[in-house]
XYZ file of C-alpha atoms in Angstrom:
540
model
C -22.998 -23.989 11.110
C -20.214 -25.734 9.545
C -17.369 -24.088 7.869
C -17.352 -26.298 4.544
C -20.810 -24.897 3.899
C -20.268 -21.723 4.155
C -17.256 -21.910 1.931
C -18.781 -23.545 -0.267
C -21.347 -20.636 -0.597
C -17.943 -18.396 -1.180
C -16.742 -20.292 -3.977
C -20.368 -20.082 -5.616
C -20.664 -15.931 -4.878
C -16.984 -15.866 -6.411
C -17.837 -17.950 -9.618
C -20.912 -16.144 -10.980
C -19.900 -12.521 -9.827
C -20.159 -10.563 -13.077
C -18.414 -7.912 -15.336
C -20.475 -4.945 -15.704
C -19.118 -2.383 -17.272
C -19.197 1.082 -17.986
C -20.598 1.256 -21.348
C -21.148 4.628 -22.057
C -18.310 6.738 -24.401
C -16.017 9.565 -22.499
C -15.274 12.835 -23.961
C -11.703 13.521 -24.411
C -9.718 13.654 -22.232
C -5.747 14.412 -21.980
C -3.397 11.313 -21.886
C -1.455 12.612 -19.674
C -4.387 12.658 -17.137
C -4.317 10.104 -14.430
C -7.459 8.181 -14.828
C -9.062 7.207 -11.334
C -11.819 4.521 -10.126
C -14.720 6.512 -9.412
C -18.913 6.308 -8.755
C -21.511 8.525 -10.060
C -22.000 11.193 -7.129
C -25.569 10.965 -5.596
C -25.791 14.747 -5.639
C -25.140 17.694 -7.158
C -21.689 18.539 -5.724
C -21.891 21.049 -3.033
C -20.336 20.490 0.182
C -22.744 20.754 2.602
C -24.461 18.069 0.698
C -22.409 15.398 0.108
C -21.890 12.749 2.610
C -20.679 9.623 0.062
C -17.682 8.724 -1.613
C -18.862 9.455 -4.802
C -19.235 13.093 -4.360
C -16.822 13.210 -1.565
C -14.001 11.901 -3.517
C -14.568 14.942 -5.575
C -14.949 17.300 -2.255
C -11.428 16.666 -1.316
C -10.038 17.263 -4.804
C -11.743 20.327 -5.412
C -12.318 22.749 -1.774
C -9.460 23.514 1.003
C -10.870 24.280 4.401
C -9.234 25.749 6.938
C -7.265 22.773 8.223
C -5.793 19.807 6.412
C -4.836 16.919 6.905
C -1.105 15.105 6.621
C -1.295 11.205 5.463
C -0.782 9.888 8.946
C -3.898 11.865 10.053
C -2.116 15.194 11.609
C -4.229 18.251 11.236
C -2.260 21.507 10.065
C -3.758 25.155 9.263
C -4.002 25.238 5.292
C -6.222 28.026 4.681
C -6.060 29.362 8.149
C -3.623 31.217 9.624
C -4.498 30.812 13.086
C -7.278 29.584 14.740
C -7.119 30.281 18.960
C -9.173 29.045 21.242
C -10.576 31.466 24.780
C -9.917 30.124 27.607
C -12.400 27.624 28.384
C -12.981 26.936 24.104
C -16.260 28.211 23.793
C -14.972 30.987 21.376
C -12.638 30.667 18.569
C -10.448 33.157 16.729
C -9.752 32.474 13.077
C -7.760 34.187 10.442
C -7.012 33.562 6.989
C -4.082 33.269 4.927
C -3.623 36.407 2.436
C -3.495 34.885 -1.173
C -6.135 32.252 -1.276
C -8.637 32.544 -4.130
C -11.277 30.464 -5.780
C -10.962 28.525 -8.965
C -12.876 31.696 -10.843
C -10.414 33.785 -9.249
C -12.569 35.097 -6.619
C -11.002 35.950 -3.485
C -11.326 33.431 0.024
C -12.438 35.891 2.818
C -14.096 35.898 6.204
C -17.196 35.934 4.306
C -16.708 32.621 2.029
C -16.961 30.802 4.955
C -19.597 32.550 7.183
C -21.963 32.030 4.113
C -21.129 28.602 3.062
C -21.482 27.388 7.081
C -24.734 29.678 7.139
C -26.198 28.194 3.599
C -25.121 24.589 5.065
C -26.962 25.006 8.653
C -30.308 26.497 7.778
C -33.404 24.391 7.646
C -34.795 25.910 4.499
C -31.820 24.278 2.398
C -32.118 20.542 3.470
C -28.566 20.275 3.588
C -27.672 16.501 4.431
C -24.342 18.032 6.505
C -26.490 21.058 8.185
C -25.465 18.707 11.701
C -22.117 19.476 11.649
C -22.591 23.314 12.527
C -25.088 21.976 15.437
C -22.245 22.511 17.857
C -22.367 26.528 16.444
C -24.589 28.661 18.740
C -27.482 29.709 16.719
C -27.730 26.449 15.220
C -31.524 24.988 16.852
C -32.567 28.434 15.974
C -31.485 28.044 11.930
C -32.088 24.788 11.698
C -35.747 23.511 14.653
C -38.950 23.151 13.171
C -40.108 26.997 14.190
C -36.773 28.829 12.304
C -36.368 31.932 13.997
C -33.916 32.957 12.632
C -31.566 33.087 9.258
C -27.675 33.263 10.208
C -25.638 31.555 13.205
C -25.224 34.193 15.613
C -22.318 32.315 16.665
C -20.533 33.752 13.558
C -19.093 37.517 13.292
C -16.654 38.671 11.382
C -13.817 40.782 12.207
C -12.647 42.317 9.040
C -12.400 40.216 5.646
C -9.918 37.974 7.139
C -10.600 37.708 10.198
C -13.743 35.918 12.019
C -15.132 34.395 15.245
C -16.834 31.444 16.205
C -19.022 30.860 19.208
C -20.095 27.602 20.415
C -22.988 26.679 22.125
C -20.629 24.228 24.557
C -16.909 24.048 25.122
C -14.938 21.994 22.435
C -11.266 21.939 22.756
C -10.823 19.131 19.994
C -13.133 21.754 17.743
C -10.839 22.949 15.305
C -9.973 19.403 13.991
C -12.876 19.175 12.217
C -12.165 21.204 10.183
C -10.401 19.894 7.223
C -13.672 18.622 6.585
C -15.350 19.457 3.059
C -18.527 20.451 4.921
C -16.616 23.739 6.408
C -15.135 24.336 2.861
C -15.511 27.995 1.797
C -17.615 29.061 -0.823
C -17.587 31.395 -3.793
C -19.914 34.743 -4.223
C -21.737 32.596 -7.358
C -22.760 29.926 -5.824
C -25.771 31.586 -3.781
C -27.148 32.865 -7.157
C -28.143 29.178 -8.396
C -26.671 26.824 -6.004
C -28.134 23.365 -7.996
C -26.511 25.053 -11.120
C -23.331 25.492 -9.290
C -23.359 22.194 -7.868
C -23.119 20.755 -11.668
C -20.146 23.070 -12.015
C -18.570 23.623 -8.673
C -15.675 26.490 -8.321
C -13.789 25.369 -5.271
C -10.355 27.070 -3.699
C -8.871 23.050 -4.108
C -5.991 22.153 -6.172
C -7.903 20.504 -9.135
C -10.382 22.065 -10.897
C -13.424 21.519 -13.167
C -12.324 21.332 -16.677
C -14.114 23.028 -19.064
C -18.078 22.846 -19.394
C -18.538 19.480 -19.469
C -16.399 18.320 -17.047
C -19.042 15.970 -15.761
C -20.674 13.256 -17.963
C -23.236 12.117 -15.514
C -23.171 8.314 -15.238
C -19.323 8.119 -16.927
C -16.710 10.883 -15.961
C -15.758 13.641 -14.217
C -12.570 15.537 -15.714
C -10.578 17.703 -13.561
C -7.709 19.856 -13.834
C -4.619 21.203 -11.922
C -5.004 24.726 -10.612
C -2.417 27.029 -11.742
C -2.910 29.642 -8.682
C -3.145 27.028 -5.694
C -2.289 28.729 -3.062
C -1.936 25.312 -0.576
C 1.139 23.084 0.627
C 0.239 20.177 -1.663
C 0.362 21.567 -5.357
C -0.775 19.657 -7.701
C 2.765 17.598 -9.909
C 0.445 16.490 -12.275
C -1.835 17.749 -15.262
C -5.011 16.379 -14.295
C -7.655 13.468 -12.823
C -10.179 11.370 -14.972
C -12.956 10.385 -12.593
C -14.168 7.140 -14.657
C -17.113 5.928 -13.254
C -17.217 2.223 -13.311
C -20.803 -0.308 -12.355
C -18.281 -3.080 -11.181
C -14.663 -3.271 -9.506
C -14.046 -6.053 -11.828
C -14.303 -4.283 -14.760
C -12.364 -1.643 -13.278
C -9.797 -3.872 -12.259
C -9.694 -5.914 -15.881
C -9.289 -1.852 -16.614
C -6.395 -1.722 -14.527
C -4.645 -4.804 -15.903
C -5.234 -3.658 -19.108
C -3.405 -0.489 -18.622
C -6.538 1.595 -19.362
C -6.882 2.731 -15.523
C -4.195 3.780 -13.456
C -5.622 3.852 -9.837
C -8.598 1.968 -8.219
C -8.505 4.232 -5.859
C -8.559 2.925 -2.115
C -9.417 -0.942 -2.771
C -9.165 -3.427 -5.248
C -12.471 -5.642 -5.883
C -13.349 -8.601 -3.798
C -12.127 -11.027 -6.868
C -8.938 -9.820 -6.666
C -7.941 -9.710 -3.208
C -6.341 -13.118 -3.640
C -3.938 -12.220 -6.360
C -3.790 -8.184 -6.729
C -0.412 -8.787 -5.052
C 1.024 -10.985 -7.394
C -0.578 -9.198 -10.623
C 0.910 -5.638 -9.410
C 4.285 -6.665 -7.389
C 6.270 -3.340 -7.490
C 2.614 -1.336 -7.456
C 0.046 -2.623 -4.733
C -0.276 -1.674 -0.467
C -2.628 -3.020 2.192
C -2.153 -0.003 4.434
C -4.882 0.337 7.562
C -7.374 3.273 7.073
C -10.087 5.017 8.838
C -13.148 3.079 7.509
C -15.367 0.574 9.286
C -17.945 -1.529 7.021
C -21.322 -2.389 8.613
C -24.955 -2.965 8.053
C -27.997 -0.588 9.409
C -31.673 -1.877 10.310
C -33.928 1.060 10.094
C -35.887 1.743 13.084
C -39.300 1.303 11.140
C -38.515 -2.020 10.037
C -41.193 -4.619 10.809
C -39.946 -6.892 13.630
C -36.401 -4.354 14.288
C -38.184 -1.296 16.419
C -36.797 0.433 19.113
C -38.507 -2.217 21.807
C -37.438 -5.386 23.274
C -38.493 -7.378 20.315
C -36.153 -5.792 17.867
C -33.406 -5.299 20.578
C -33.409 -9.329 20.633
C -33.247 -9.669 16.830
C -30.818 -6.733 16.188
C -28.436 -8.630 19.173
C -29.021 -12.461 16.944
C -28.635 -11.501 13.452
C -24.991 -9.802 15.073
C -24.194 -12.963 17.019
C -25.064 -15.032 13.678
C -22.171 -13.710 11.682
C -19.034 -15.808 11.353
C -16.919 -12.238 10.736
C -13.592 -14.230 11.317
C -14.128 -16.922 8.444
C -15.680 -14.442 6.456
C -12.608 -11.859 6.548
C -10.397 -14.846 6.614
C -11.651 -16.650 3.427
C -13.333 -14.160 1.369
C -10.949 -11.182 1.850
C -7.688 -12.620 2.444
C -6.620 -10.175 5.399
C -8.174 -7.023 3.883
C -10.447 -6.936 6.690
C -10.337 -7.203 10.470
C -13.499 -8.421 12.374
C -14.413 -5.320 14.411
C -14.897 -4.565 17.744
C -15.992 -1.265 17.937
C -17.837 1.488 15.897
C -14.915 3.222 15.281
C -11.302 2.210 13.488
C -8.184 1.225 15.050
C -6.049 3.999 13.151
C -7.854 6.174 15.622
C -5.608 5.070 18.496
C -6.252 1.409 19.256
C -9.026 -0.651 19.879
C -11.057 0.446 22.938
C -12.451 -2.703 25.728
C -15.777 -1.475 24.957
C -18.144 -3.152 27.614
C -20.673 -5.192 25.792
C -18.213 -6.388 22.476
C -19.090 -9.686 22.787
C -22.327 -9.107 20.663
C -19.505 -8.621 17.982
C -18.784 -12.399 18.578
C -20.423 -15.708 16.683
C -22.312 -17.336 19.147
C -24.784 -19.666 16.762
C -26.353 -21.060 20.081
C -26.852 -17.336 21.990
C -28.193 -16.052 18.831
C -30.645 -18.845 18.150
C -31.735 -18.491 21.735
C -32.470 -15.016 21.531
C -34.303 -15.215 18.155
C -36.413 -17.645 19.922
C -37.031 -15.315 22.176
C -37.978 -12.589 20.282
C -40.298 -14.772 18.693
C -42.548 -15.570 22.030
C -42.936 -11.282 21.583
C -43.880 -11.958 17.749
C -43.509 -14.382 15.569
C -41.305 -13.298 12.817
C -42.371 -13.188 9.038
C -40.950 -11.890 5.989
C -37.175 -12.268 5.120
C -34.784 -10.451 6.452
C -32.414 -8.222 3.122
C -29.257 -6.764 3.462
C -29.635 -3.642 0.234
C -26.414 -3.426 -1.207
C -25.107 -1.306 -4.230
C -23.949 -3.839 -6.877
C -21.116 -1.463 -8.383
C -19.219 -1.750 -5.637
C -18.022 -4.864 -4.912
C -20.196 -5.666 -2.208
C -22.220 -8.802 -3.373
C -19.401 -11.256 -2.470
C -19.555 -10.592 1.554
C -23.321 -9.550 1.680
C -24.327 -12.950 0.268
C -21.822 -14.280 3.347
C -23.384 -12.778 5.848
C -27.016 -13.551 4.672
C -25.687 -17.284 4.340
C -24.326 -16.962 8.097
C -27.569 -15.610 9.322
C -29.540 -18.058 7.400
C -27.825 -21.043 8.380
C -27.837 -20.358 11.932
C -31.154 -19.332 12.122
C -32.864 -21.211 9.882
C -34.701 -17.598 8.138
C -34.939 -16.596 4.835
C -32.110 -14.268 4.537
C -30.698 -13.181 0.989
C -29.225 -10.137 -0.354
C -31.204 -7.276 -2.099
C -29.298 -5.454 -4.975
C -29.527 -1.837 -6.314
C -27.804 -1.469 -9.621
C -25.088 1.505 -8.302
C -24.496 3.446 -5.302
C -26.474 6.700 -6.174
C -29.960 4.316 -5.974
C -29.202 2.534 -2.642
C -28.500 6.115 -1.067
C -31.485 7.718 -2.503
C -33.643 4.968 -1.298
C -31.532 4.802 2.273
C -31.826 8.760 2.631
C -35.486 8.646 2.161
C -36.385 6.107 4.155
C -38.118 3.656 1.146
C -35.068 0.951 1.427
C -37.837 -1.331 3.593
C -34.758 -3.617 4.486
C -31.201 -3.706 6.391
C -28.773 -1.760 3.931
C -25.016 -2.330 4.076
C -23.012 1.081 4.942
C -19.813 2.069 6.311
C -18.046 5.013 7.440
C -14.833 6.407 6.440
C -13.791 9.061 8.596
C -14.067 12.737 7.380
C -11.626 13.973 9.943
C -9.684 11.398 11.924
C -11.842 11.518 15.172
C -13.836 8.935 17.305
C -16.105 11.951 17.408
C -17.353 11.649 13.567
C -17.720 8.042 13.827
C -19.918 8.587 16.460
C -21.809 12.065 16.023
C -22.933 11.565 12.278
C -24.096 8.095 12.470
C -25.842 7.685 15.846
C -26.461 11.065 17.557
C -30.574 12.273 17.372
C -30.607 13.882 13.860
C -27.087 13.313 13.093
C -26.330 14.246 9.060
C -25.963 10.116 8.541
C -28.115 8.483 11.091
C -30.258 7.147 8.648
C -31.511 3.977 10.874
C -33.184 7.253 12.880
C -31.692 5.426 15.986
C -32.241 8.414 19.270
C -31.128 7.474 22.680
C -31.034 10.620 25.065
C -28.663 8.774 27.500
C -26.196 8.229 24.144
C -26.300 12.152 23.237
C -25.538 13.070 26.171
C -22.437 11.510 26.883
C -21.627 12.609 23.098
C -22.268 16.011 25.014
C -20.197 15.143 27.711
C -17.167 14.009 25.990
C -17.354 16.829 23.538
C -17.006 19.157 26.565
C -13.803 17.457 27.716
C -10.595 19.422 27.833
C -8.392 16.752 25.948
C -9.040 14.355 23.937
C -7.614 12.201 25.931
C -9.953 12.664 28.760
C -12.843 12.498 26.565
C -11.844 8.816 25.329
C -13.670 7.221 28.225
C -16.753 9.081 27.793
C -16.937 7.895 24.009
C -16.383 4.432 25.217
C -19.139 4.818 27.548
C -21.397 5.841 24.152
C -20.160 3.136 22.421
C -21.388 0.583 25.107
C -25.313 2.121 25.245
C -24.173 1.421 21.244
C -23.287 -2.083 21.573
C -26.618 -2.933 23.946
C -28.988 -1.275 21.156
C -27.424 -1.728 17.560
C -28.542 1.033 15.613
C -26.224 -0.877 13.151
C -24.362 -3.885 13.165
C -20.231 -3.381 12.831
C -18.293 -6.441 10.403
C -15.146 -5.281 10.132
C -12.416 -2.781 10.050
C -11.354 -1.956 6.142
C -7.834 -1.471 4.916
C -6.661 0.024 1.560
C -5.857 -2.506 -0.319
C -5.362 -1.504 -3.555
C -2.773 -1.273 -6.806
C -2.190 1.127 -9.295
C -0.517 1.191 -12.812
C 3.173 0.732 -12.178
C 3.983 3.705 -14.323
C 2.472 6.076 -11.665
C 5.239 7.566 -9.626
C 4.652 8.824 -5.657
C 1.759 6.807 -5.042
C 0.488 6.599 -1.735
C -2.996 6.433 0.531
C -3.339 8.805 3.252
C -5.274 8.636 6.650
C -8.777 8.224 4.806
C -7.197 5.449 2.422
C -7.471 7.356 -0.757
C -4.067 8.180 -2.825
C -2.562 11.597 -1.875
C -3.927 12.634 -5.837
C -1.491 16.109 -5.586
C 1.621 13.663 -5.330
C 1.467 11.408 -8.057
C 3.072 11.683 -11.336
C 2.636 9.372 -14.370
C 5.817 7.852 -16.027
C 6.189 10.256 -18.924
C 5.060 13.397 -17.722
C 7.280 16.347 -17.283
């Protein structure tokens, strides 16, 4: 494939991207509010729930756990006093600060997180998270097929702020999790109407719903600063405006305009060349935990778990040109990946088997070929992508990479916002290759790995299941250090890298601006701005 061609195809994508824009009329909201780049959550938002930025964006805002994170990625205690491991971490010790309440001023005990982690592990709730208590002992009997039970008996509390945890394995790297929303606490009121709640969540974060309607489904979510915080990171400003935008472009004109002050972790693809320039004293490209990708369900006609789709999962990878791509179309934004992680995570590991992360037009047309002796390939092959994000730029790429060097129909499929594709992705009706990505919920290979690829995992939604990959998740899990368990993840990564459950592009950074009369701004580990820190030119 030549070059010119394909940029040609970039110039074309860039040209007729369009505008959409959030039409819809917000309530009022206080000027002195900062106003933030945001997507209508997929969910009502409870924690154990919400696995997409959408929601999760609101997670972090409003629910502490019992750890925290600092913007480098260095866990501290925030709710917790102390959490102590046994000797061989199979049983932790945790107590809570004195002080901590909820947003209804509802006191954080023992027993706000033993029923939140109980409501988010049993079967009977279809939580999407319930897989991150799995490591909890109890767990297969809340959560299997034949429920025989209706707590974790890995949980008992102490007194009302004190409690243990009991795993079913050793896990000395346990309590970094977490700072996770997932293991956020939860309030007596939510297990009276828990969908009810989740339109009107009462966290223990330092925002806070404000008022009744708060949330304008499909437009806004207001929130406020909470007065009796009892965290490290108090709030120095009044409040957040959630606007929730169909199109990064429009949200970007927004910007320009001075009628949005943050875009949040990433400008839109059209302005990568000159955000810059536009916002000189108010812009960063700063490296975050995120990786962007594409999955290929399992059930996908010609991409099963067999040597047929092995062969075509292995082409389509070797049929991306990732380097022009993230050279031309996002101007150093990206980095062409070679793992399923991030680097922030500690470097790039020499995973055995990268190469399949390479273009290689000639190996890939050779092993298309080959696949097609098994079965002759019909159809197209779609890459599903959420048009409110900014994603039709690089999916039309990639489809023009694979197309050209394979000589298939290959196009891009779009879903008007982000709340569609993931309904359609979650239950299994996408009926094509969906982009995705990760952004890490706590700054561990572990959750890179775990929630996206392990049997059942709360985001393997290609239903990928390889016994010899779980157990070395097992394995490493187990390890004393996490140093010592970094070889055993790069062992998973390689059974990864021979059976593409989905096929990494490239690492993300946070490249984004922000209305030069904010004050204080700056991204954290996970790329989006520490909110608590900011102030707005103006304010007192």
């Amino acid at each position: 494939m030549k070059a010119t061609r394909v940029l040609a195809a970039f110039t074309a994508i860039t040209l007729s991207a369009s505008l959409a824009a959030c039409s819809t009329k917000q309530p009022d909201t206080p000027a002195e509010y900062i106003s933030v780049y945001g997507s209508e959550p997929q969910n009502p938002l409870v924690p154990t729930n919400t696995n997409e930025n959408g929601g999760g964006t609101l997670m972090e805002t409003l629910f502490d756990g019992l750890v925290d994170y600092d913007p480098e990625g260095k866990p501290y205690n925030q709710v917790a006093e102390s959490i102590t491991p046994n000797a061989d971490s199979t049983k932790f010790t945790v107590v809570i600060k004195d002080g901590w309440q909820f947003h209804n001023g509802e006191e954080v005990t023992s027993d706000s997180f033993i029923d939140a982690w109980n409501y988010g592990a049993d079967v009977k709730n279809a939580q999407l998270g319930s897989d991150f208590f799995s490591n909890i002992k109890g767990f297969d009997e809340l959560s299997g097929d034949n429920r025989t039970a209706d707590k974790l008996s890995g949980l008992t509390k102490i007194d009302d702020h004190t409690f243990t945890v009991e795993l079913s394995a050793p896990e000395a790297t346990w309590p970094l999790r977490l700072g996770y929303y997932a293991y956020a606490p939860l309030p007596k009121v939510a297990f009276k109407d828990m969908d009810a709640f989740g339109e009107h969540p009462i966290g223990n974060g330092p925002y806070m719903m404000d008022g009744d309607n708060a949330w304008t489904h499909n437009v806004n979510v207001r929130l406020k600063a909470f007065d009796n915080y009892s965290g490290k990171d108090k709030a120095q400003n009044a409040g957040l405006n959630f606007v929730f935008y169909t199109s990064l472009d429009t949200a970007y004109a927004d910007l320009q305009a001075g009628d949005l002050d943050s875009v949040r972790e990433t400008v839109g693809p059209n302005a990568y060349p000159s955000y810059q320039a536009d916002f000189p004293q108010s812009h960063s490209n700063r490296a975050m935990a995120s990786i962007e990708s594409f999955g290929i369900p399992f059930n996908l006609k010609h991409f099963g778990n067999d040597e047929e789709g092995k062969l075509r999962r292995h082409a389509l990878s070797m049929a991306i040109n990732r380097d022009l791509i993230t050279e031309k179309l996002f101007f150093g934004a990206r980095t062409p990946a070679e793992d399923f992680g991030s680097p922030t995570l500690g470097g790039t590991p020499d995973i055995k088997g990268k190469e399949v992360l390479t273009y290689q037009p000639e190996k890939a047309r050779e092993l298309w070929a080959k696949a097609d002796k098994i079965r002759p390939f019909t159809g197209k092959f779609q890459i599903a992508y959420n048009a409110d994000g900014g994603h039709q730029s690089w999916v039309e790429a990639v489809t023009n990479s694979i197309r050209q060097t394979l000589g298939i129909p290959a196009e891009g499929r779009a879903y008007p916002n982000f709340k569609g594709l993931r309904d359609d992705v979650v239950n299994r009706n996408v009926g094509a290759g969906y982009r995705t990505g990760w952004l890490g919920d706590y700054p561990s290979i572990a959750n890179f790995l775990e929630s996206q690829y392990r049997t059942k995992g709360s985001s393997n939604d290609t239903d990928y299941s390889s016994a010899e990959f779980d157990a070395l998740l097992a394995k490493a899990a187990s390890s004393p250090s996490a140093e010592k368990a970094q070889p055993i993840y790069n062992q998973a990564q390689a059974v990864l890298m021979e059976d593409l459950p989905q096929i990494p592009l490239w690492y993300k950074s946070a490249s984004t601006a922000w209305n030069p009369n904010l004050k204080h701004f700056q991204t954290g580990w996970n790329g989006y701005p520490e909110f608590t820190k900011l102030t707005k030119e103006g304010d007192n």
